[in-house]
Amino acid sequence: MITKQRPNLRFFLFAMPLMAGSAFLATPSLAATLAKSEATFKLDNFSNNPIGVRTFTDTFTYTVATSGNVTASANANASFIVNPLNLPTFAENSSLSTANGTGKSYFGLAQSIAGIIGYDFLVGEKETFSFDFLANLKLETSIDTPKIESASSDGEISFQLYNTTNTNNWIPLDFFTLSGKLKTPGTGDFLTLNHSGNLTVNPGNKSFETSFGGNTEVAKAKVEGSYKRTFDSLTYLTLVEVKTNKAVVQTPESSTTLALLLFCLIGVGYGRNQVSESISRGKAQQR
């Protein structure tokens, strides 16, 4: 049996920037907003089983209302089940961030993250490593009065496969990224898919739906596909998948320096601490 120290976990979680609304000249009145970001991801039919697995989830919400009501909720779940005796091994996770507001002055933020890691899939010489996947991403925003309120929704699902045979040098092999953003009102809305050549997307189970512009915007994507690659020599592989979701609603009066400062200090700092703890736990384990 081949044994060696587990390689370090080297993946990066890029923080999605907070949409800071411009100061509007209109006098605030009763406003209602909605922002929602939801993602699910499933992996199954693995040709090989990992030696070790890890899952991680985290959520963060922040609300402030000086004249009105605002709510923010975030949920995240993740599982990676390795079954013996040639039973199916599968992984799945989901994350959801939602923010709602009504009134003259409020700010609401919801963030969620979920991910899975499969360490050390051992693939033999001339052996093919493969698995199937299904990704779903849904973004929604809605406002009543563009001059005095705004909503934004961000989401991303991504995974990378690394050659970790050399524990000191993780080599990126293949990747998949499904991401989108809505900003209401405003420009820069998008929904995009990118992946490397060893991934195949099933055209019969791929759908994109977008409605950009206006007071209500939607971006939905479903992508089903598979991965397959043959290796010339014995290889250790590590698979890292992560999804991030963010929803923000606000009115101009809430976009003060204090509100933004609190978000930066509390939200970003908290998220970084949680990710660092997950990475440290991963480094501590061994094959």
XYZ file of C-alpha atoms in Angstrom:
287
model
C 0.000 0.000 0.000
C 1.417 3.353 -0.960
C 1.401 5.895 1.868
C 2.705 9.405 2.073
C 1.820 12.713 3.638
C -1.274 14.404 2.282
C -0.511 17.449 0.151
C -1.445 20.912 1.246
C -4.843 22.239 0.235
C -4.205 24.994 -2.319
C -7.344 26.543 -3.660
C -8.527 30.103 -3.644
C -11.940 31.518 -2.748
C -12.345 34.830 -4.487
C -14.544 37.199 -2.473
C -17.366 38.599 -4.549
C -17.286 42.388 -4.141
C -20.060 44.212 -2.367
C -22.144 46.306 -4.716
C -21.964 49.807 -3.266
C -24.960 51.735 -4.567
C -24.487 55.252 -5.814
C -26.060 58.061 -3.851
C -29.343 58.993 -5.479
C -30.767 62.476 -5.383
C -34.383 61.388 -5.092
C -36.050 61.602 -1.702
C -36.491 58.066 -0.254
C -40.020 56.698 -0.034
C -41.461 53.285 0.776
C -39.344 50.686 -1.043
C -39.413 46.913 -1.471
C -36.536 44.774 -2.696
C -35.592 41.111 -3.139
C -32.291 39.401 -3.899
C -31.751 35.641 -4.071
C -28.804 33.433 -5.018
C -29.096 29.635 -4.994
C -26.811 26.816 -6.170
C -26.705 23.011 -6.048
C -24.055 20.587 -7.246
C -23.921 16.777 -7.463
C -21.120 14.344 -8.312
C -21.571 10.600 -8.838
C -20.473 7.520 -10.818
C -16.845 7.900 -9.735
C -14.552 5.358 -11.392
C -12.238 5.478 -8.345
C -12.763 6.270 -4.679
C -10.819 8.932 -2.766
C -8.668 7.947 0.172
C -10.032 10.851 2.229
C -12.841 13.389 1.988
C -13.759 16.703 3.592
C -16.816 18.938 3.436
C -17.195 22.521 4.621
C -20.016 25.040 4.886
C -20.323 28.575 6.216
C -22.910 31.355 6.255
C -22.984 35.032 7.165
C -25.803 37.587 7.371
C -25.873 41.255 8.272
C -28.855 43.616 8.447
C -29.480 47.209 9.541
C -32.737 49.164 9.232
C -33.250 52.694 10.544
C -36.625 53.215 8.858
C -38.139 49.993 7.565
C -37.686 46.234 7.781
C -35.033 43.964 6.318
C -34.331 40.237 6.563
C -31.390 38.129 5.402
C -31.012 34.355 5.516
C -28.276 31.958 4.416
C -28.112 28.162 4.349
C -25.434 25.695 3.263
C -25.178 21.885 3.237
C -22.539 19.457 1.983
C -21.913 15.697 2.004
C -19.381 13.301 0.458
C -20.253 9.611 0.873
C -17.628 6.988 0.059
C -19.195 3.510 -0.036
C -17.217 0.265 0.162
C -17.898 -2.956 -1.751
C -18.203 -1.169 -5.098
C -21.348 0.687 -4.048
C -21.793 4.157 -5.616
C -19.718 7.009 -4.207
C -21.357 10.405 -4.463
C -21.034 14.003 -3.265
C -23.520 16.855 -3.190
C -23.851 20.308 -1.693
C -26.137 23.315 -1.819
C -26.121 26.933 -0.713
C -28.786 29.630 -0.597
C -28.634 33.356 0.222
C -31.743 35.572 0.368
C -32.340 39.202 1.368
C -35.619 41.185 1.500
C -36.322 44.773 2.489
C -39.170 47.278 2.772
C -39.171 50.889 3.948
C -37.064 53.997 3.540
C -33.687 53.032 4.942
C -32.212 49.534 5.260
C -29.320 47.305 4.256
C -29.363 43.505 4.074
C -26.602 41.054 3.180
C -26.577 37.246 3.032
C -23.587 35.092 2.072
C -23.191 31.308 1.949
C -20.461 28.880 0.940
C -20.411 25.092 0.553
C -17.718 22.794 -0.737
C -16.339 19.265 -0.926
C -12.818 17.884 -1.247
C -11.876 14.386 -2.409
C -8.276 13.632 -1.520
C -6.028 11.175 -3.307
C -8.017 9.328 -5.921
C -5.400 6.709 -6.836
C -5.418 6.091 -10.604
C -3.234 3.338 -12.060
C -1.061 3.359 -15.167
C -3.160 3.605 -18.375
C -6.286 3.796 -16.195
C -9.151 6.234 -16.894
C -10.548 8.419 -14.120
C -14.139 9.574 -14.627
C -17.255 10.916 -12.912
C -20.580 12.597 -13.717
C -21.835 15.958 -12.437
C -24.919 18.168 -12.349
C -24.802 21.914 -11.583
C -27.727 24.293 -10.998
C -27.442 28.046 -10.446
C -30.359 30.454 -9.960
C -30.181 34.223 -9.388
C -33.089 36.638 -8.857
C -33.435 40.354 -8.097
C -36.479 42.597 -7.833
C -37.050 46.252 -6.926
C -40.000 48.648 -7.041
C -38.349 52.059 -7.518
C -34.998 52.208 -9.356
C -34.124 55.696 -8.127
C -34.172 54.836 -4.436
C -33.415 51.127 -4.072
C -31.091 48.456 -5.398
C -30.572 44.702 -5.261
C -27.737 42.447 -6.366
C -27.226 38.701 -6.597
C -23.989 36.795 -7.242
C -23.256 33.091 -7.529
C -20.495 30.741 -8.640
C -20.009 26.973 -8.823
C -16.513 25.738 -9.615
C -14.278 22.722 -9.290
C -10.667 21.937 -10.071
C -8.844 18.643 -10.400
C -5.194 18.546 -9.286
C -2.381 16.063 -9.772
C -1.133 15.705 -6.191
C 1.324 12.852 -6.691
C 4.058 15.278 -5.604
C 2.808 16.575 -2.261
C 4.897 19.726 -2.587
C 3.665 20.666 -6.042
C -0.032 20.527 -6.814
C -0.514 20.615 -10.587
C -3.871 21.945 -11.882
C -5.265 19.635 -14.550
C -8.863 20.504 -15.364
C -11.560 22.959 -14.252
C -15.254 23.874 -14.428
C -16.813 27.266 -13.604
C -20.463 28.340 -13.770
C -21.000 31.916 -12.569
C -23.462 34.782 -12.785
C -24.333 38.217 -11.477
C -27.372 40.483 -11.396
C -27.286 44.176 -10.476
C -30.642 45.961 -10.356
C -30.649 48.688 -11.493
C -27.391 48.786 -13.396
C -25.311 47.049 -16.020
C -22.829 44.213 -15.989
C -25.297 41.333 -15.649
C -23.943 38.001 -16.892
C -24.272 34.218 -16.815
C -21.262 32.272 -18.092
C -19.890 28.732 -18.320
C -16.218 27.796 -18.757
C -14.512 24.416 -18.580
C -11.439 22.538 -19.756
C -11.313 20.042 -22.609
C -11.639 16.801 -20.655
C -15.137 17.763 -19.507
C -18.120 16.992 -21.710
C -21.429 18.846 -21.313
C -24.591 16.978 -22.243
C -26.396 19.315 -24.698
C -29.737 17.688 -23.940
C -29.441 18.603 -20.262
C -27.946 22.070 -20.585
C -30.203 25.119 -20.266
C -29.593 28.834 -19.806
C -32.350 31.357 -19.091
C -31.731 35.073 -18.621
C -33.899 38.146 -18.283
C -31.712 41.240 -17.919
C -32.957 44.810 -17.538
C -36.032 46.262 -15.879
C -37.037 46.070 -12.232
C -37.004 42.255 -12.113
C -34.061 40.203 -13.363
C -33.437 36.453 -13.517
C -30.519 34.216 -14.475
C -30.854 30.414 -14.381
C -28.530 27.666 -15.551
C -28.551 23.866 -15.498
C -25.481 21.986 -16.690
C -25.106 18.193 -16.726
C -21.929 16.569 -17.888
C -19.085 14.149 -17.305
C -15.325 14.069 -16.850
C -12.937 11.506 -18.312
C -9.144 11.393 -18.534
C -6.605 8.574 -18.951
C -3.248 8.753 -17.148
C 0.046 7.329 -18.422
C 1.407 6.514 -14.972
C 0.210 5.948 -11.420
C -1.267 9.262 -10.272
C -2.852 10.731 -7.159
C -5.697 13.173 -7.865
C -7.469 15.646 -5.592
C -10.826 17.188 -6.487
C -11.906 20.516 -4.932
C -15.421 21.887 -5.530
C -16.797 25.078 -3.993
C -19.807 27.317 -4.459
C -20.416 30.838 -3.196
C -23.654 32.814 -3.102
C -24.397 36.407 -2.129
C -27.525 38.563 -1.971
C -27.676 42.292 -1.129
C -30.605 44.720 -0.834
C -30.332 48.389 0.131
C -31.699 51.915 -0.070
C -29.511 55.028 -0.428
C -29.809 56.150 3.181
C -28.345 52.833 4.329
C -25.254 53.174 2.122
C -23.337 55.148 4.686
C -19.677 54.854 5.462
C -20.530 53.174 8.759
C -22.642 50.428 7.168
C -20.000 49.623 4.574
C -17.254 49.690 7.172
C -19.131 47.270 9.410
C -19.576 44.892 6.490
C -15.900 44.990 5.607
C -14.757 44.438 9.183
C -17.290 41.810 10.206
C -18.258 40.007 7.001
C -14.959 39.728 5.172
C -12.919 39.053 8.285
C -15.314 36.397 9.517
C -15.369 34.623 6.179
C -11.584 34.555 5.896
C -11.255 33.081 9.381
C -13.674 30.271 8.576
C -11.926 29.400 5.304
C -8.523 29.441 7.018
C -9.782 27.021 9.655
C -11.061 24.619 6.962
C -7.699 24.731 5.159
C -5.780 24.136 8.380
C -7.873 21.077 9.215
C -7.248 19.689 5.756
C -3.488 20.096 6.103
C -3.489 18.271 9.443
C -4.860 15.014 8.018
C -2.722 12.353 6.345
C -3.229 9.706 3.712
